[in-house]
């Protein structure tokens, strides 16, 4: 077994999206090959309804899949397929945009006005760029959770882990998407397929990720985006951890424990042409998508 080295640490950056939603973007729109097959990851966490309630009105997608995971509050959604519904705390939605879909997502706070969730974009290979669009909503009660003897908890959202399989199925990138909590002071190792790209996103507590060259721990105390980050100050710090190759990730939880998403997927390794919510392989395909939008041909007839 080999520990995946930590290759980079960075903070999610404040970003405005939709009709004025304040969120933090961990990565997206730059160096799409770096975390192939993943394109973008947003953390929408806010306690001020005026910073999120105008939401994401009707907009198009083509050529990607999105995975939305809600922790607090809710998200009402509707789409050009006629689907509509509400994602509550703990719920997950997977959308395959494929050949084209128009949808809207309108977040609402909980009783205390809090909203928190994540959205991950996964690329589609060229052979599936123009596949039929589809949706899958999964209730939080259907997401298996594994609890180890030391108190470690893992929610298996996508993929298989510790004998449990997540309910979200059919994603082309075949990712593993885990929500992990490790109790204070506990050191835990998690297997990750050697041939997959992987990242962790810390959103509660703090910890150290072991490195092959420094097995005693890395480095959530080292410089992140030009600032010294202390292990005790990482709570809510929105830290993205990128890993090199290897077949396991080891973390030592700090004094308050650590909660993070661990995501991995097999790289597609194809050219990427990107224009906002549309991701294709060539600029000609982007121009065609924009022409389709202008001429009301974006939604393809069902085959």
mmCIF file of C-alpha atoms in Angstrom:
data_model
loop_
_atom_site.group_PDB
_atom_site.id
_atom_site.type_symbol
_atom_site.label_atom_id
_atom_site.label_comp_id
_atom_site.label_asym_id
_atom_site.label_seq_id
_atom_site.Cartn_x
_atom_site.Cartn_y
_atom_site.Cartn_z
ATOM 1 C CA UNK A 1 0.000 0.000 0.000
ATOM 2 C CA UNK A 2 1.234 3.521 -0.770
ATOM 3 C CA UNK A 3 0.074 6.786 0.765
ATOM 4 C CA UNK A 4 -1.050 9.422 -1.710
ATOM 5 C CA UNK A 5 1.125 12.522 -1.288
ATOM 6 C CA UNK A 6 -0.512 15.904 -0.773
ATOM 7 C CA UNK A 7 0.373 17.895 -3.889
ATOM 8 C CA UNK A 8 -1.494 21.127 -3.181
ATOM 9 C CA UNK A 9 -3.615 22.903 -0.593
ATOM 10 C CA UNK A 10 -5.859 25.837 -1.408
ATOM 11 C CA UNK A 11 -8.793 27.768 -0.009
ATOM 12 C CA UNK A 12 -12.115 27.939 -1.798
ATOM 13 C CA UNK A 13 -12.528 31.460 -3.133
ATOM 14 C CA UNK A 14 -15.586 33.747 -2.719
ATOM 15 C CA UNK A 15 -17.616 33.838 -5.934
ATOM 16 C CA UNK A 16 -20.947 35.236 -7.114
ATOM 17 C CA UNK A 17 -23.117 32.990 -9.275
ATOM 18 C CA UNK A 18 -26.693 32.774 -10.487
ATOM 19 C CA UNK A 19 -28.799 35.797 -9.561
ATOM 20 C CA UNK A 20 -26.359 36.883 -6.868
ATOM 21 C CA UNK A 21 -25.647 33.772 -4.802
ATOM 22 C CA UNK A 22 -22.593 34.165 -2.561
ATOM 23 C CA UNK A 23 -20.632 30.916 -2.578
ATOM 24 C CA UNK A 24 -17.067 29.617 -2.388
ATOM 25 C CA UNK A 25 -15.466 27.844 -5.348
ATOM 26 C CA UNK A 26 -12.801 25.262 -4.576
ATOM 27 C CA UNK A 27 -11.913 24.783 -8.252
ATOM 28 C CA UNK A 28 -13.364 25.389 -11.687
ATOM 29 C CA UNK A 29 -12.773 26.970 -15.103
ATOM 30 C CA UNK A 30 -8.969 26.793 -14.771
ATOM 31 C CA UNK A 31 -6.738 23.798 -15.528
ATOM 32 C CA UNK A 32 -9.638 21.392 -16.104
ATOM 33 C CA UNK A 33 -7.181 18.560 -16.681
ATOM 34 C CA UNK A 34 -5.816 18.873 -13.125
ATOM 35 C CA UNK A 35 -8.722 17.018 -11.492
ATOM 36 C CA UNK A 36 -10.136 15.276 -14.598
ATOM 37 C CA UNK A 37 -12.916 13.987 -14.683
ATOM 38 C CA UNK A 38 -14.092 16.718 -12.281
ATOM 39 C CA UNK A 39 -14.559 20.234 -13.600
ATOM 40 C CA UNK A 40 -15.884 22.402 -10.786
ATOM 41 C CA UNK A 41 -16.711 22.247 -7.079
ATOM 42 C CA UNK A 42 -18.777 24.872 -5.239
ATOM 43 C CA UNK A 43 -19.529 25.197 -1.523
ATOM 44 C CA UNK A 44 -22.708 27.240 -1.063
ATOM 45 C CA UNK A 45 -22.809 27.996 2.662
ATOM 46 C CA UNK A 46 -24.494 31.087 4.033
ATOM 47 C CA UNK A 47 -26.499 32.354 6.979
ATOM 48 C CA UNK A 48 -27.838 35.467 5.234
ATOM 49 C CA UNK A 49 -30.874 34.673 3.065
ATOM 50 C CA UNK A 50 -30.355 37.802 0.978
ATOM 51 C CA UNK A 51 -27.080 36.239 -0.185
ATOM 52 C CA UNK A 52 -28.675 33.117 -1.636
ATOM 53 C CA UNK A 53 -32.472 33.318 -1.909
ATOM 54 C CA UNK A 54 -32.491 34.697 -5.484
ATOM 55 C CA UNK A 55 -30.874 31.425 -6.452
ATOM 56 C CA UNK A 56 -30.035 30.102 -9.882
ATOM 57 C CA UNK A 57 -32.892 30.964 -12.284
ATOM 58 C CA UNK A 58 -33.415 29.080 -15.548
ATOM 59 C CA UNK A 59 -30.113 28.325 -17.278
ATOM 60 C CA UNK A 60 -28.758 25.726 -19.728
ATOM 61 C CA UNK A 61 -26.302 22.846 -19.365
ATOM 62 C CA UNK A 62 -24.830 20.529 -21.968
ATOM 63 C CA UNK A 63 -22.059 17.917 -21.891
ATOM 64 C CA UNK A 64 -21.727 17.438 -18.112
ATOM 65 C CA UNK A 65 -23.225 15.801 -15.042
ATOM 66 C CA UNK A 66 -23.810 17.574 -11.726
ATOM 67 C CA UNK A 67 -24.058 16.154 -8.207
ATOM 68 C CA UNK A 68 -25.761 18.397 -5.619
ATOM 69 C CA UNK A 69 -25.523 17.461 -1.922
ATOM 70 C CA UNK A 70 -27.535 19.494 0.612
ATOM 71 C CA UNK A 71 -26.521 19.670 4.291
ATOM 72 C CA UNK A 72 -28.765 22.466 5.605
ATOM 73 C CA UNK A 73 -31.802 24.226 4.203
ATOM 74 C CA UNK A 74 -33.344 23.082 0.938
ATOM 75 C CA UNK A 75 -33.155 23.553 -2.825
ATOM 76 C CA UNK A 76 -36.269 23.694 -5.009
ATOM 77 C CA UNK A 77 -35.616 22.638 -8.593
ATOM 78 C CA UNK A 78 -37.380 22.372 -11.905
ATOM 79 C CA UNK A 79 -36.246 21.447 -15.402
ATOM 80 C CA UNK A 80 -37.191 21.300 -19.056
ATOM 81 C CA UNK A 81 -38.024 17.592 -18.724
ATOM 82 C CA UNK A 82 -40.926 18.509 -16.473
ATOM 83 C CA UNK A 83 -39.252 17.376 -13.255
ATOM 84 C CA UNK A 84 -39.683 19.405 -10.092
ATOM 85 C CA UNK A 85 -39.056 18.819 -6.430
ATOM 86 C CA UNK A 86 -37.250 19.899 -3.291
ATOM 87 C CA UNK A 87 -33.936 18.660 -1.922
ATOM 88 C CA UNK A 88 -33.801 18.776 1.865
ATOM 89 C CA UNK A 89 -30.996 18.341 4.376
ATOM 90 C CA UNK A 90 -29.029 15.177 3.588
ATOM 91 C CA UNK A 91 -30.542 14.747 0.114
ATOM 92 C CA UNK A 92 -28.615 14.329 -3.139
ATOM 93 C CA UNK A 93 -29.478 15.109 -6.741
ATOM 94 C CA UNK A 94 -27.653 13.819 -9.784
ATOM 95 C CA UNK A 95 -28.351 15.457 -13.155
ATOM 96 C CA UNK A 96 -27.033 14.321 -16.514
ATOM 97 C CA UNK A 97 -27.286 17.356 -18.797
ATOM 98 C CA UNK A 98 -26.211 15.342 -21.839
ATOM 99 C CA UNK A 99 -27.494 16.881 -25.091
ATOM 100 C CA UNK A 100 -29.080 19.768 -23.241
ATOM 101 C CA UNK A 101 -31.290 20.713 -20.338
ATOM 102 C CA UNK A 102 -32.703 23.934 -18.922
ATOM 103 C CA UNK A 103 -33.214 24.027 -15.176
ATOM 104 C CA UNK A 104 -33.420 26.254 -12.144
ATOM 105 C CA UNK A 105 -32.274 25.770 -8.550
ATOM 106 C CA UNK A 106 -33.690 27.983 -5.800
ATOM 107 C CA UNK A 107 -32.121 27.561 -2.328
ATOM 108 C CA UNK A 108 -33.989 28.261 0.893
ATOM 109 C CA UNK A 109 -32.634 28.492 4.426
ATOM 110 C CA UNK A 110 -33.626 26.312 7.363
ATOM 111 C CA UNK A 111 -35.571 27.639 10.360
ATOM 112 C CA UNK A 112 -32.527 29.688 11.355
ATOM 113 C CA UNK A 113 -31.952 30.985 7.830
ATOM 114 C CA UNK A 114 -28.937 28.754 7.202
ATOM 115 C CA UNK A 115 -28.161 27.199 3.826
ATOM 116 C CA UNK A 116 -25.328 24.780 3.110
ATOM 117 C CA UNK A 117 -24.652 22.441 0.239
ATOM 118 C CA UNK A 118 -22.153 21.409 -2.406
ATOM 119 C CA UNK A 119 -22.265 21.052 -6.161
ATOM 120 C CA UNK A 120 -19.751 18.999 -8.132
ATOM 121 C CA UNK A 121 -19.520 19.001 -11.942
ATOM 122 C CA UNK A 122 -18.293 15.827 -13.617
ATOM 123 C CA UNK A 123 -17.342 15.733 -17.288
ATOM 124 C CA UNK A 124 -18.955 13.443 -19.841
ATOM 125 C CA UNK A 125 -16.813 11.599 -22.411
ATOM 126 C CA UNK A 126 -17.314 12.561 -26.058
ATOM 127 C CA UNK A 127 -19.390 9.434 -26.673
ATOM 128 C CA UNK A 128 -21.978 10.622 -24.108
ATOM 129 C CA UNK A 129 -21.916 14.395 -24.588
ATOM 130 C CA UNK A 130 -25.195 14.266 -26.509
ATOM 131 C CA UNK A 131 -26.876 11.519 -24.502
ATOM 132 C CA UNK A 132 -30.468 11.998 -23.320
ATOM 133 C CA UNK A 133 -30.700 14.211 -20.203
ATOM 134 C CA UNK A 134 -31.999 12.747 -16.956
ATOM 135 C CA UNK A 135 -32.397 13.401 -13.235
ATOM 136 C CA UNK A 136 -32.156 11.324 -10.092
ATOM 137 C CA UNK A 137 -33.172 12.593 -6.643
ATOM 138 C CA UNK A 138 -32.090 10.571 -3.605
ATOM 139 C CA UNK A 139 -33.403 11.098 -0.078
ATOM 140 C CA UNK A 140 -30.893 11.339 2.730
ATOM 141 C CA UNK A 141 -32.469 8.311 4.416
ATOM 142 C CA UNK A 142 -31.447 6.179 1.451
ATOM 143 C CA UNK A 143 -27.756 7.086 1.716
ATOM 144 C CA UNK A 144 -25.921 4.348 3.647
ATOM 145 C CA UNK A 145 -23.725 5.347 6.565
ATOM 146 C CA UNK A 146 -20.962 3.140 7.941
ATOM 147 C CA UNK A 147 -19.856 3.699 11.556
ATOM 148 C CA UNK A 148 -16.558 2.172 12.647
ATOM 149 C CA UNK A 149 -15.677 1.111 16.197
ATOM 150 C CA UNK A 150 -13.527 4.231 16.710
ATOM 151 C CA UNK A 151 -16.446 6.543 15.872
ATOM 152 C CA UNK A 152 -15.465 7.242 12.261
ATOM 153 C CA UNK A 153 -18.578 7.806 10.136
ATOM 154 C CA UNK A 154 -18.724 7.521 6.348
ATOM 155 C CA UNK A 155 -21.753 8.368 4.224
ATOM 156 C CA UNK A 156 -21.468 6.601 0.876
ATOM 157 C CA UNK A 157 -23.090 8.953 -1.626
ATOM 158 C CA UNK A 158 -21.665 7.489 -4.829
ATOM 159 C CA UNK A 159 -19.597 4.361 -5.379
ATOM 160 C CA UNK A 160 -18.745 1.495 -3.049
ATOM 161 C CA UNK A 161 -16.988 1.702 0.314
ATOM 162 C CA UNK A 162 -16.599 -0.680 3.269
ATOM 163 C CA UNK A 163 -19.155 -3.057 1.764
ATOM 164 C CA UNK A 164 -21.815 -0.397 1.166
ATOM 165 C CA UNK A 165 -22.855 1.070 -2.194
ATOM 166 C CA UNK A 166 -24.193 4.569 -2.611
ATOM 167 C CA UNK A 167 -27.666 4.975 -4.137
ATOM 168 C CA UNK A 168 -26.594 7.416 -6.879
ATOM 169 C CA UNK A 169 -25.761 5.236 -9.867
ATOM 170 C CA UNK A 170 -25.087 5.604 -13.574
ATOM 171 C CA UNK A 171 -22.637 8.512 -13.511
ATOM 172 C CA UNK A 172 -20.286 8.206 -16.487
ATOM 173 C CA UNK A 173 -17.195 9.215 -14.501
ATOM 174 C CA UNK A 174 -17.978 6.356 -12.045
ATOM 175 C CA UNK A 175 -16.839 8.455 -9.075
ATOM 176 C CA UNK A 176 -16.514 7.606 -5.416
ATOM 177 C CA UNK A 177 -18.044 10.384 -3.304
ATOM 178 C CA UNK A 178 -17.817 10.029 0.488
ATOM 179 C CA UNK A 179 -18.800 12.289 3.382
ATOM 180 C CA UNK A 180 -16.366 11.382 6.173
ATOM 181 C CA UNK A 181 -16.179 12.325 9.844
ATOM 182 C CA UNK A 182 -13.156 11.258 11.932
ATOM 183 C CA UNK A 183 -13.369 11.863 15.717
ATOM 184 C CA UNK A 184 -10.818 13.980 17.634
ATOM 185 C CA UNK A 185 -7.319 12.512 17.689
ATOM 186 C CA UNK A 186 -8.180 9.459 15.596
ATOM 187 C CA UNK A 187 -5.932 8.462 12.687
ATOM 188 C CA UNK A 188 -7.734 6.741 9.833
ATOM 189 C CA UNK A 189 -6.749 5.324 6.445
ATOM 190 C CA UNK A 190 -9.129 5.201 3.481
ATOM 191 C CA UNK A 191 -8.444 3.179 0.315
ATOM 192 C CA UNK A 192 -8.575 5.002 -3.024
ATOM 193 C CA UNK A 193 -8.193 3.298 -6.407
ATOM 194 C CA UNK A 194 -4.662 3.911 -7.691
ATOM 195 C CA UNK A 195 -5.837 4.897 -11.167
ATOM 196 C CA UNK A 196 -8.239 7.618 -10.031
ATOM 197 C CA UNK A 197 -7.734 11.319 -9.471
ATOM 198 C CA UNK A 198 -8.646 12.276 -5.911
ATOM 199 C CA UNK A 199 -9.253 15.297 -3.728
ATOM 200 C CA UNK A 200 -10.543 16.022 -0.232
ATOM 201 C CA UNK A 201 -12.563 19.055 0.782
ATOM 202 C CA UNK A 202 -12.468 19.907 4.497
ATOM 203 C CA UNK A 203 -15.563 21.718 5.744
ATOM 204 C CA UNK A 204 -15.627 21.080 9.499
ATOM 205 C CA UNK A 205 -12.858 20.772 12.086
ATOM 206 C CA UNK A 206 -9.260 20.182 11.126
ATOM 207 C CA UNK A 207 -6.653 17.496 10.631
ATOM 208 C CA UNK A 208 -3.405 16.349 9.070
ATOM 209 C CA UNK A 209 -3.187 14.260 5.926
ATOM 210 C CA UNK A 210 -0.239 11.865 5.960
ATOM 211 C CA UNK A 211 2.312 12.110 3.169
ATOM 212 C CA UNK A 212 4.552 9.350 1.837
ATOM 213 C CA UNK A 213 7.565 11.531 2.613
ATOM 214 C CA UNK A 214 6.169 12.697 5.972
ATOM 215 C CA UNK A 215 4.036 9.848 7.338
ATOM 216 C CA UNK A 216 3.651 11.648 10.652
ATOM 217 C CA UNK A 217 1.264 14.051 8.973
ATOM 218 C CA UNK A 218 0.812 16.888 6.565
ATOM 219 C CA UNK A 219 0.271 19.871 6.468
ATOM 220 C CA UNK A 220 -3.049 21.373 7.003
ATOM 221 C CA UNK A 221 -0.907 23.778 9.009
ATOM 222 C CA UNK A 222 1.283 24.805 6.116
ATOM 223 C CA UNK A 223 0.855 27.866 3.946
ATOM 224 C CA UNK A 224 -2.460 27.988 2.114
ATOM 225 C CA UNK A 225 -3.016 30.693 -0.482
ATOM 226 C CA UNK A 226 -0.289 32.858 1.005
ATOM 227 C CA UNK A 227 -1.515 32.641 4.602
ATOM 228 C CA UNK A 228 -0.301 30.561 7.490
ATOM 229 C CA UNK A 229 -3.165 28.316 8.542
ATOM 230 C CA UNK A 230 -3.157 26.888 12.039
ATOM 231 C CA UNK A 231 -4.714 23.499 12.616
ATOM 232 C CA UNK A 232 -7.078 24.993 15.203
ATOM 233 C CA UNK A 233 -8.328 27.615 12.743
ATOM 234 C CA UNK A 234 -9.453 25.299 9.983
ATOM 235 C CA UNK A 235 -13.057 24.912 11.098
ATOM 236 C CA UNK A 236 -15.157 26.115 8.196
ATOM 237 C CA UNK A 237 -11.971 27.065 6.393
ATOM 238 C CA UNK A 238 -13.043 25.435 3.097
ATOM 239 C CA UNK A 239 -9.719 23.762 2.363
ATOM 240 C CA UNK A 240 -9.177 21.762 -0.826
ATOM 241 C CA UNK A 241 -6.547 19.020 -0.569
ATOM 242 C CA UNK A 242 -5.193 17.572 -3.827
ATOM 243 C CA UNK A 243 -3.418 14.234 -3.866
ATOM 244 C CA UNK A 244 -0.861 12.573 -6.099
ATOM 245 C CA UNK A 245 -0.860 8.880 -6.970
ATOM 246 C CA UNK A 246 -1.170 6.069 -4.447
ATOM 247 C CA UNK A 247 -3.810 3.728 -3.117
ATOM 248 C CA UNK A 248 -4.717 5.179 0.263
ATOM 249 C CA UNK A 249 -5.348 8.464 2.050
ATOM 250 C CA UNK A 250 -4.528 8.774 5.760
ATOM 251 C CA UNK A 251 -5.808 11.558 8.001
ATOM 252 C CA UNK A 252 -5.213 12.379 11.657
ATOM 253 C CA UNK A 253 -8.108 14.348 13.111
ATOM 254 C CA UNK A 254 -7.426 17.472 15.130
ATOM 255 C CA UNK A 255 -8.787 18.310 18.598
ATOM 256 C CA UNK A 256 -12.318 18.934 17.289
ATOM 257 C CA UNK A 257 -12.380 16.078 14.808
ATOM 258 C CA UNK A 258 -12.525 16.557 11.052
ATOM 259 C CA UNK A 259 -15.269 16.259 8.454
ATOM 260 C CA UNK A 260 -14.479 16.245 4.767
ATOM 261 C CA UNK A 261 -15.605 15.007 1.392
ATOM 262 C CA UNK A 262 -13.319 12.471 -0.269
ATOM 263 C CA UNK A 263 -13.944 12.318 -4.016
ATOM 264 C CA UNK A 264 -12.187 10.283 -6.699
ATOM 265 C CA UNK A 265 -12.844 9.362 -10.310
ATOM 266 C CA UNK A 266 -11.205 7.890 -13.396
ATOM 267 C CA UNK A 267 -9.813 10.576 -15.737
ATOM 268 C CA UNK A 268 -11.428 10.883 -19.180
ATOM 269 C CA UNK A 269 -8.349 12.435 -20.832
ATOM 270 C CA UNK A 270 -10.122 14.144 -23.725
ATOM 271 C CA UNK A 271 -9.918 17.732 -25.035
ATOM 272 C CA UNK A 272 -12.135 20.206 -23.188
ATOM 273 C CA UNK A 273 -13.892 23.221 -24.703
ATOM 274 C CA UNK A 274 -15.729 25.172 -22.020
ATOM 275 C CA UNK A 275 -18.202 28.039 -22.151
ATOM 276 C CA UNK A 276 -19.990 28.687 -18.851
ATOM 277 C CA UNK A 277 -22.443 25.832 -18.181
ATOM 278 C CA UNK A 278 -21.609 24.089 -21.469
ATOM 279 C CA UNK A 279 -18.611 21.740 -21.697
ATOM 280 C CA UNK A 280 -17.803 20.027 -24.986
ATOM 281 C CA UNK A 281 -14.676 18.737 -26.768
ATOM 282 C CA UNK A 282 -14.223 21.360 -29.500
ATOM 283 C CA UNK A 283 -14.906 25.043 -30.066
ATOM 284 C CA UNK A 284 -17.083 24.051 -33.044
ATOM 285 C CA UNK A 285 -19.329 22.114 -30.643
ATOM 286 C CA UNK A 286 -19.502 25.152 -28.353
ATOM 287 C CA UNK A 287 -20.535 27.347 -31.288
ATOM 288 C CA UNK A 288 -23.187 24.801 -32.227
ATOM 289 C CA UNK A 289 -24.529 24.792 -28.661
ATOM 290 C CA UNK A 290 -24.755 28.586 -28.613
ATOM 291 C CA UNK A 291 -26.494 28.563 -31.992
ATOM 292 C CA UNK A 292 -28.932 25.960 -30.673
ATOM 293 C CA UNK A 293 -29.669 28.204 -27.690
ATOM 294 C CA UNK A 294 -30.318 31.236 -29.873
ATOM 295 C CA UNK A 295 -32.559 29.290 -32.247
ATOM 296 C CA UNK A 296 -34.589 27.279 -29.710
ATOM 297 C CA UNK A 297 -32.951 24.000 -30.706
ATOM 298 C CA UNK A 298 -31.056 23.436 -27.457
ATOM 299 C CA UNK A 299 -33.532 20.875 -26.119
ATOM 300 C CA UNK A 300 -33.143 17.884 -28.392
ATOM 301 C CA UNK A 301 -36.159 15.715 -29.310
ATOM 302 C CA UNK A 302 -36.382 12.401 -27.486
ATOM 303 C CA UNK A 303 -35.112 9.420 -29.452
#
